[in-house]
PDB file of C-alpha atoms in Angstrom:
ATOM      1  CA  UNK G   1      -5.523 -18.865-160.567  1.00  0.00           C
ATOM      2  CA  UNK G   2      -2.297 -18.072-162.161  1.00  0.00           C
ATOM      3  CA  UNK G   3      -1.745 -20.490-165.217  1.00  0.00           C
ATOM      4  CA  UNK G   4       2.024 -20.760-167.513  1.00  0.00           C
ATOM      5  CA  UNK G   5       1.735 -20.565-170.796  1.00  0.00           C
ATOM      6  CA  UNK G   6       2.214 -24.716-171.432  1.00  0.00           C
ATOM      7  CA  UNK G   7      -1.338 -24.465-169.321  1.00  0.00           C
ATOM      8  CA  UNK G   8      -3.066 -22.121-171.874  1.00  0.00           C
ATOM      9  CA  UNK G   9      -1.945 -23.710-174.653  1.00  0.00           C
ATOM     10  CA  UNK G  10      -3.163 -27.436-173.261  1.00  0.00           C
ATOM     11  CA  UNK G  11      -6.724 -26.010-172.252  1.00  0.00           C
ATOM     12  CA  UNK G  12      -7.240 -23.922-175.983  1.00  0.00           C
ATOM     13  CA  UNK G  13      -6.005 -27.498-177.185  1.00  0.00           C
ATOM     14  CA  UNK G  14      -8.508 -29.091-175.552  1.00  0.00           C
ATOM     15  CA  UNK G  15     -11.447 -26.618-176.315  1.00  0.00           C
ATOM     16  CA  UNK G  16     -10.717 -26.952-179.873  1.00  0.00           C
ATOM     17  CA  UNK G  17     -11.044 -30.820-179.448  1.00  0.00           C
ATOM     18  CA  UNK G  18     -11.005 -32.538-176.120  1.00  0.00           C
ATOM     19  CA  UNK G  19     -10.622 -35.978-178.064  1.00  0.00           C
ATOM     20  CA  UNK G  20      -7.107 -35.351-178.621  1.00  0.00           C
ATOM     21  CA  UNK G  21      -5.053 -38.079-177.296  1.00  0.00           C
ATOM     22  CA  UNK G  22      -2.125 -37.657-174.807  1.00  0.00           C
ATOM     23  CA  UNK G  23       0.276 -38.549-177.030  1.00  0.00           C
ATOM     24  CA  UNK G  24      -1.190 -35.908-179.547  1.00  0.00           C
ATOM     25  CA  UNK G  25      -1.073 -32.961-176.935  1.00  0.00           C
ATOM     26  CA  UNK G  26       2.269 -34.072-175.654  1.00  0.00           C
ATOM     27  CA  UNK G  27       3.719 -33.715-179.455  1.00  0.00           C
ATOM     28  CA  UNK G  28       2.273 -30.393-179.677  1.00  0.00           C
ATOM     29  CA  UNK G  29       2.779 -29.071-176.201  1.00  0.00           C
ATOM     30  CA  UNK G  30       7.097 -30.452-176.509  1.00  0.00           C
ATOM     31  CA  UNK G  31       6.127 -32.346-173.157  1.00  0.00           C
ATOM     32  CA  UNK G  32       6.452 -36.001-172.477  1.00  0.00           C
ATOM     33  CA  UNK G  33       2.738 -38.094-172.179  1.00  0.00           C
ATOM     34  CA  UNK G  34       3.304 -38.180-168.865  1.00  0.00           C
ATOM     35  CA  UNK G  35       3.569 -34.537-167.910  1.00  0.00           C
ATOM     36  CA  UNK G  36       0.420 -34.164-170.387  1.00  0.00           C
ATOM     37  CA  UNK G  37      -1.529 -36.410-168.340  1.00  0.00           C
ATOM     38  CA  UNK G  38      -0.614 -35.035-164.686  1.00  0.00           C
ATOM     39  CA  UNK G  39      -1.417 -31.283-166.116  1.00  0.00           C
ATOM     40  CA  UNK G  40      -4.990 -32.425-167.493  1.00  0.00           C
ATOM     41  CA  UNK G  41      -5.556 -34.212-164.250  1.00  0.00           C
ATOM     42  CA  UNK G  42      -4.273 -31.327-162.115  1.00  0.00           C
ATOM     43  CA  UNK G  43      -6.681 -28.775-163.988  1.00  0.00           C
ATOM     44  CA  UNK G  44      -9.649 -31.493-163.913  1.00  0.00           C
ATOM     45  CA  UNK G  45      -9.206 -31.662-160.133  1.00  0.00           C
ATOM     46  CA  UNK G  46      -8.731 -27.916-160.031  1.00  0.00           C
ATOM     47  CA  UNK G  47     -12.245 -27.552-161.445  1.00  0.00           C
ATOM     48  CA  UNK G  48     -10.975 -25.987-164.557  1.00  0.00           C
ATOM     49  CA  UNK G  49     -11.988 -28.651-166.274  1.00  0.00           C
ATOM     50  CA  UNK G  50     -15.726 -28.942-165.421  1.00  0.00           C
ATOM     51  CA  UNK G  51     -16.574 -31.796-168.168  1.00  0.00           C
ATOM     52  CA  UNK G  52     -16.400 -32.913-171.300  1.00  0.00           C
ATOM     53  CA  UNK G  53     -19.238 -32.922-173.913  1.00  0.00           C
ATOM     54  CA  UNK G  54     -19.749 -33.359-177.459  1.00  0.00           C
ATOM     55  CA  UNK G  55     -21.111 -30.173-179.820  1.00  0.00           C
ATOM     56  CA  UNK G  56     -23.778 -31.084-182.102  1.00  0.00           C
ATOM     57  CA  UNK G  57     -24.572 -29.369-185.535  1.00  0.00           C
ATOM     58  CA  UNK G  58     -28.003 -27.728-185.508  1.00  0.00           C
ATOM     59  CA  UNK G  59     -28.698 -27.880-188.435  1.00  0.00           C
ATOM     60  CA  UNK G  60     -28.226 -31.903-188.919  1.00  0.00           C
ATOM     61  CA  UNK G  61     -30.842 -32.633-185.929  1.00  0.00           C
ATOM     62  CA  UNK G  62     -33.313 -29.807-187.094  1.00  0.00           C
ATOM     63  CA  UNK G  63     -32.485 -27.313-184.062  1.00  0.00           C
ATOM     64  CA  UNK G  64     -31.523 -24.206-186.402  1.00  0.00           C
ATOM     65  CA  UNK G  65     -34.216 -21.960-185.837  1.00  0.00           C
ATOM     66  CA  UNK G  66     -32.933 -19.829-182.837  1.00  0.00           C
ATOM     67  CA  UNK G  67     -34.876 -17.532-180.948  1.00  0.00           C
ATOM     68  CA  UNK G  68     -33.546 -15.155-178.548  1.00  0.00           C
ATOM     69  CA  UNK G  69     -36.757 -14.454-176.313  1.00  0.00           C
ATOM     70  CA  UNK G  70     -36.856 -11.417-173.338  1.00  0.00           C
ATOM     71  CA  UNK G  71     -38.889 -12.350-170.389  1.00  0.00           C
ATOM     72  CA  UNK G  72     -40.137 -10.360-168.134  1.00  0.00           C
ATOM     73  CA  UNK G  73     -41.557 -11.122-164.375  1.00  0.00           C
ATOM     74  CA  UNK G  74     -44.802  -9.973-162.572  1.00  0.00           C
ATOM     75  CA  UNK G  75     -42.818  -9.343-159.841  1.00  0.00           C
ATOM     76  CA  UNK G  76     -39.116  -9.548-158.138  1.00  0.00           C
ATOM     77  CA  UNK G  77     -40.204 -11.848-155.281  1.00  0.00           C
ATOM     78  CA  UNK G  78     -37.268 -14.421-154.268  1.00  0.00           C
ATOM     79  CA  UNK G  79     -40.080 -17.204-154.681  1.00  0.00           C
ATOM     80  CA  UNK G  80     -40.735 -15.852-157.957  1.00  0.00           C
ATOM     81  CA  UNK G  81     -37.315 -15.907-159.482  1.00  0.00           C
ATOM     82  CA  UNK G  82     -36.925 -19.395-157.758  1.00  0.00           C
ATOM     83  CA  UNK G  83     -39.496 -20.530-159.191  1.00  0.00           C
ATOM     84  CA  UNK G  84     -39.028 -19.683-162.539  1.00  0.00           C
ATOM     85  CA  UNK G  85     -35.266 -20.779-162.849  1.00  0.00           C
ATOM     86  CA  UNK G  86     -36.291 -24.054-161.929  1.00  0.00           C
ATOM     87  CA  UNK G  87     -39.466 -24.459-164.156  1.00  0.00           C
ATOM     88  CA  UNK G  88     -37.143 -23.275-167.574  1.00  0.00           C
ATOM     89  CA  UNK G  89     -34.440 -25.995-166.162  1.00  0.00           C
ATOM     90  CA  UNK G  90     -37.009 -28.158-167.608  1.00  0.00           C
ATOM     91  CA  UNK G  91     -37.823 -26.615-170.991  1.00  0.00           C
ATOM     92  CA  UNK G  92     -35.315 -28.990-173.325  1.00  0.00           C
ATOM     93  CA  UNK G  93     -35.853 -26.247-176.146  1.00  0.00           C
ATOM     94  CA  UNK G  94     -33.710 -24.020-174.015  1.00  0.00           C
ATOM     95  CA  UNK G  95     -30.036 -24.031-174.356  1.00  0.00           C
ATOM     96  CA  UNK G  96     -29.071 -20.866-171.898  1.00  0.00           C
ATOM     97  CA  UNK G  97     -30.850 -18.909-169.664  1.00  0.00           C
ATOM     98  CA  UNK G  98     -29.303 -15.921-168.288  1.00  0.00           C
ATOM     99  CA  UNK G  99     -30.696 -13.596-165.429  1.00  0.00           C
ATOM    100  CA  UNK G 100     -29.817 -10.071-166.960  1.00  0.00           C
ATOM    101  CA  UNK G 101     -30.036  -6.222-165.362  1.00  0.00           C
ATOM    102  CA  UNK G 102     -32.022  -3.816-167.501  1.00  0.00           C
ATOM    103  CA  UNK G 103     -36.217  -3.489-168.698  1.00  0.00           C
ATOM    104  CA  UNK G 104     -35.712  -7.702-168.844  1.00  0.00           C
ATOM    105  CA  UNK G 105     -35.021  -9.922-166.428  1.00  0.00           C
ATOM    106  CA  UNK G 106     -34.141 -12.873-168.182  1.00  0.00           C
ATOM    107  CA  UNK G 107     -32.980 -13.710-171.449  1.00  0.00           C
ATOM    108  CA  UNK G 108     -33.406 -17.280-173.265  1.00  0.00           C
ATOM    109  CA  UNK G 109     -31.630 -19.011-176.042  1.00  0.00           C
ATOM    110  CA  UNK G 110     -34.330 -20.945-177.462  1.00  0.00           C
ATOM    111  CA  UNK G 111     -33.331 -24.220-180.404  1.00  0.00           C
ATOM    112  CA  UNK G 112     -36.151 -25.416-182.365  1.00  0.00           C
ATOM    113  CA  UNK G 113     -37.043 -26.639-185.919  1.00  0.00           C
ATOM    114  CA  UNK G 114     -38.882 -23.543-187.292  1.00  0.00           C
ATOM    115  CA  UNK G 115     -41.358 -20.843-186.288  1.00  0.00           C
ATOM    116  CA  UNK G 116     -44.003 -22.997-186.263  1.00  0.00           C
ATOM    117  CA  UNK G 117     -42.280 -25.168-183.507  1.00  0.00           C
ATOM    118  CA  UNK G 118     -41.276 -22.074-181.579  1.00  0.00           C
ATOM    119  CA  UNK G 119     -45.021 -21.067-181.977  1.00  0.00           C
ATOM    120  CA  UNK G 120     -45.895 -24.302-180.321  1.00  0.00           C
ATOM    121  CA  UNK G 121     -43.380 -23.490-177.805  1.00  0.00           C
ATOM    122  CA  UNK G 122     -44.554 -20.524-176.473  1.00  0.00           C
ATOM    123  CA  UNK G 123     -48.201 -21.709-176.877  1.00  0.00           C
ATOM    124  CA  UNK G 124     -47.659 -25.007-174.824  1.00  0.00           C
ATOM    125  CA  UNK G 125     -44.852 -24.662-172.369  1.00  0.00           C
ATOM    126  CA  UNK G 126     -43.528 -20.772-171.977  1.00  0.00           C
ATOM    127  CA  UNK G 127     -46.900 -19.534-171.465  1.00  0.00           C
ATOM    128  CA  UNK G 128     -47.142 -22.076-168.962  1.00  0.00           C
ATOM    129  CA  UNK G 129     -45.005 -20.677-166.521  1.00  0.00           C
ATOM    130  CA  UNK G 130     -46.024 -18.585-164.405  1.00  0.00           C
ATOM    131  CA  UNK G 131     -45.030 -15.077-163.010  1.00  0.00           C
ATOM    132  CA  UNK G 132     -44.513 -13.875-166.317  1.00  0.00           C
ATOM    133  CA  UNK G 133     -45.528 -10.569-167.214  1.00  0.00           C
ATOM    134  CA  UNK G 134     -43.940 -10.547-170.958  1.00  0.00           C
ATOM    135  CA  UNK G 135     -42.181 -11.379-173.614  1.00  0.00           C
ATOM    136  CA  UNK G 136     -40.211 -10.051-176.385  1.00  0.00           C
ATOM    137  CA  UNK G 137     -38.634 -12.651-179.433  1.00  0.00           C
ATOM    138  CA  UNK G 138     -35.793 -11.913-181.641  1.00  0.00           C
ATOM    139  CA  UNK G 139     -34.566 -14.456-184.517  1.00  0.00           C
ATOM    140  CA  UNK G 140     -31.860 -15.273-185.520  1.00  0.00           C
ATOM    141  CA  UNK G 141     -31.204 -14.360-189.201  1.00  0.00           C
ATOM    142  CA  UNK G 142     -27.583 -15.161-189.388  1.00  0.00           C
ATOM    143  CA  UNK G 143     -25.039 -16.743-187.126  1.00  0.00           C
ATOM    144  CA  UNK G 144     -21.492 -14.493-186.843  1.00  0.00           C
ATOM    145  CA  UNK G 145     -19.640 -16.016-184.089  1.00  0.00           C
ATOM    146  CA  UNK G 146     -20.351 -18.979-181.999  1.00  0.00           C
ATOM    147  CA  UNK G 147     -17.949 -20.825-179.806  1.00  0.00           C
ATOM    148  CA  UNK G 148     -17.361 -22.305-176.325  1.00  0.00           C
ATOM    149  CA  UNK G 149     -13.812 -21.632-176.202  1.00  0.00           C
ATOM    150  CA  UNK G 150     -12.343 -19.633-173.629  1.00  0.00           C
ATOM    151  CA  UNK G 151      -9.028 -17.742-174.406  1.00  0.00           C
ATOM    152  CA  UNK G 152      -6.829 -17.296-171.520  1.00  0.00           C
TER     153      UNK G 152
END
């Protein structure tokens, strides 16, 4: 998808705070609120827009204690993997889950209070799960870069 540069500018806009009205954008972008609205609708029903959500801080809803754990399957059987992807759909403490190449096969962003809640964690759900052959947990110590923004 080929985008002009009134296109980037409206979506980094956007990612840096979707609240933004019309007639804000339309000030910034030199474009009348009209034009502002059709190009938001047109990437919306493009499916560059997927959504719209709200951020939350961490550490105001005691979810600063990230964990960055390695799992590792029994095996590579299709039901396996299936299986798995849907039973950590259902683990709220996990934010991302990413299928990876390499000695893992999956990598989780885990959010919880402290290492006593990410002891209960792995205690009470992760271990749950099954087809896992093992784990390996790093923590976070500081956080350098974090954003959702996408630079075109």
């Amino acid at each position: 998808m080929n985008f002009d540069e009134t296109d980037k500018k409206l979506l980094l806009f956007l990612q840096e705070d979707c609240k933004q009205t019309t007639k804000e954008l339309s000030y910034k972008l030199g474009l009348s609120v009209t034009a502002v609205y059709e190009r938001i609708k047109k990437l919306e029903n493009l499916g560059v827009i997927s959504k719209y959500v709200a951020l939350l801080d961490r550490h105001k809803i005691s979810r600063d204690f990230i964990v960055l754990c390695h799992i590792k399957l029994t095996q590579h059987k299709k039901e396996f993997v299936l299986q798995f992807e849907r039973e950590v759909m259902n683990l709220q403490e996990v934010t991302e889950c990413f299928h990876v190449s390499g000695d893992y096969d999956y990598i989780l962003k885990i959010g919880v209070k402290d290492m006593e809640d990410y002891r209960n964690f792995m205690l009470t759900k992760l271990t749950a799960l099954q087809h896992i052959a093992s784990t390996h947990s790093s923590f976070m110590i500081s956080e350098v870069k974090n954003t959702t923004a996408i630079v075109l």
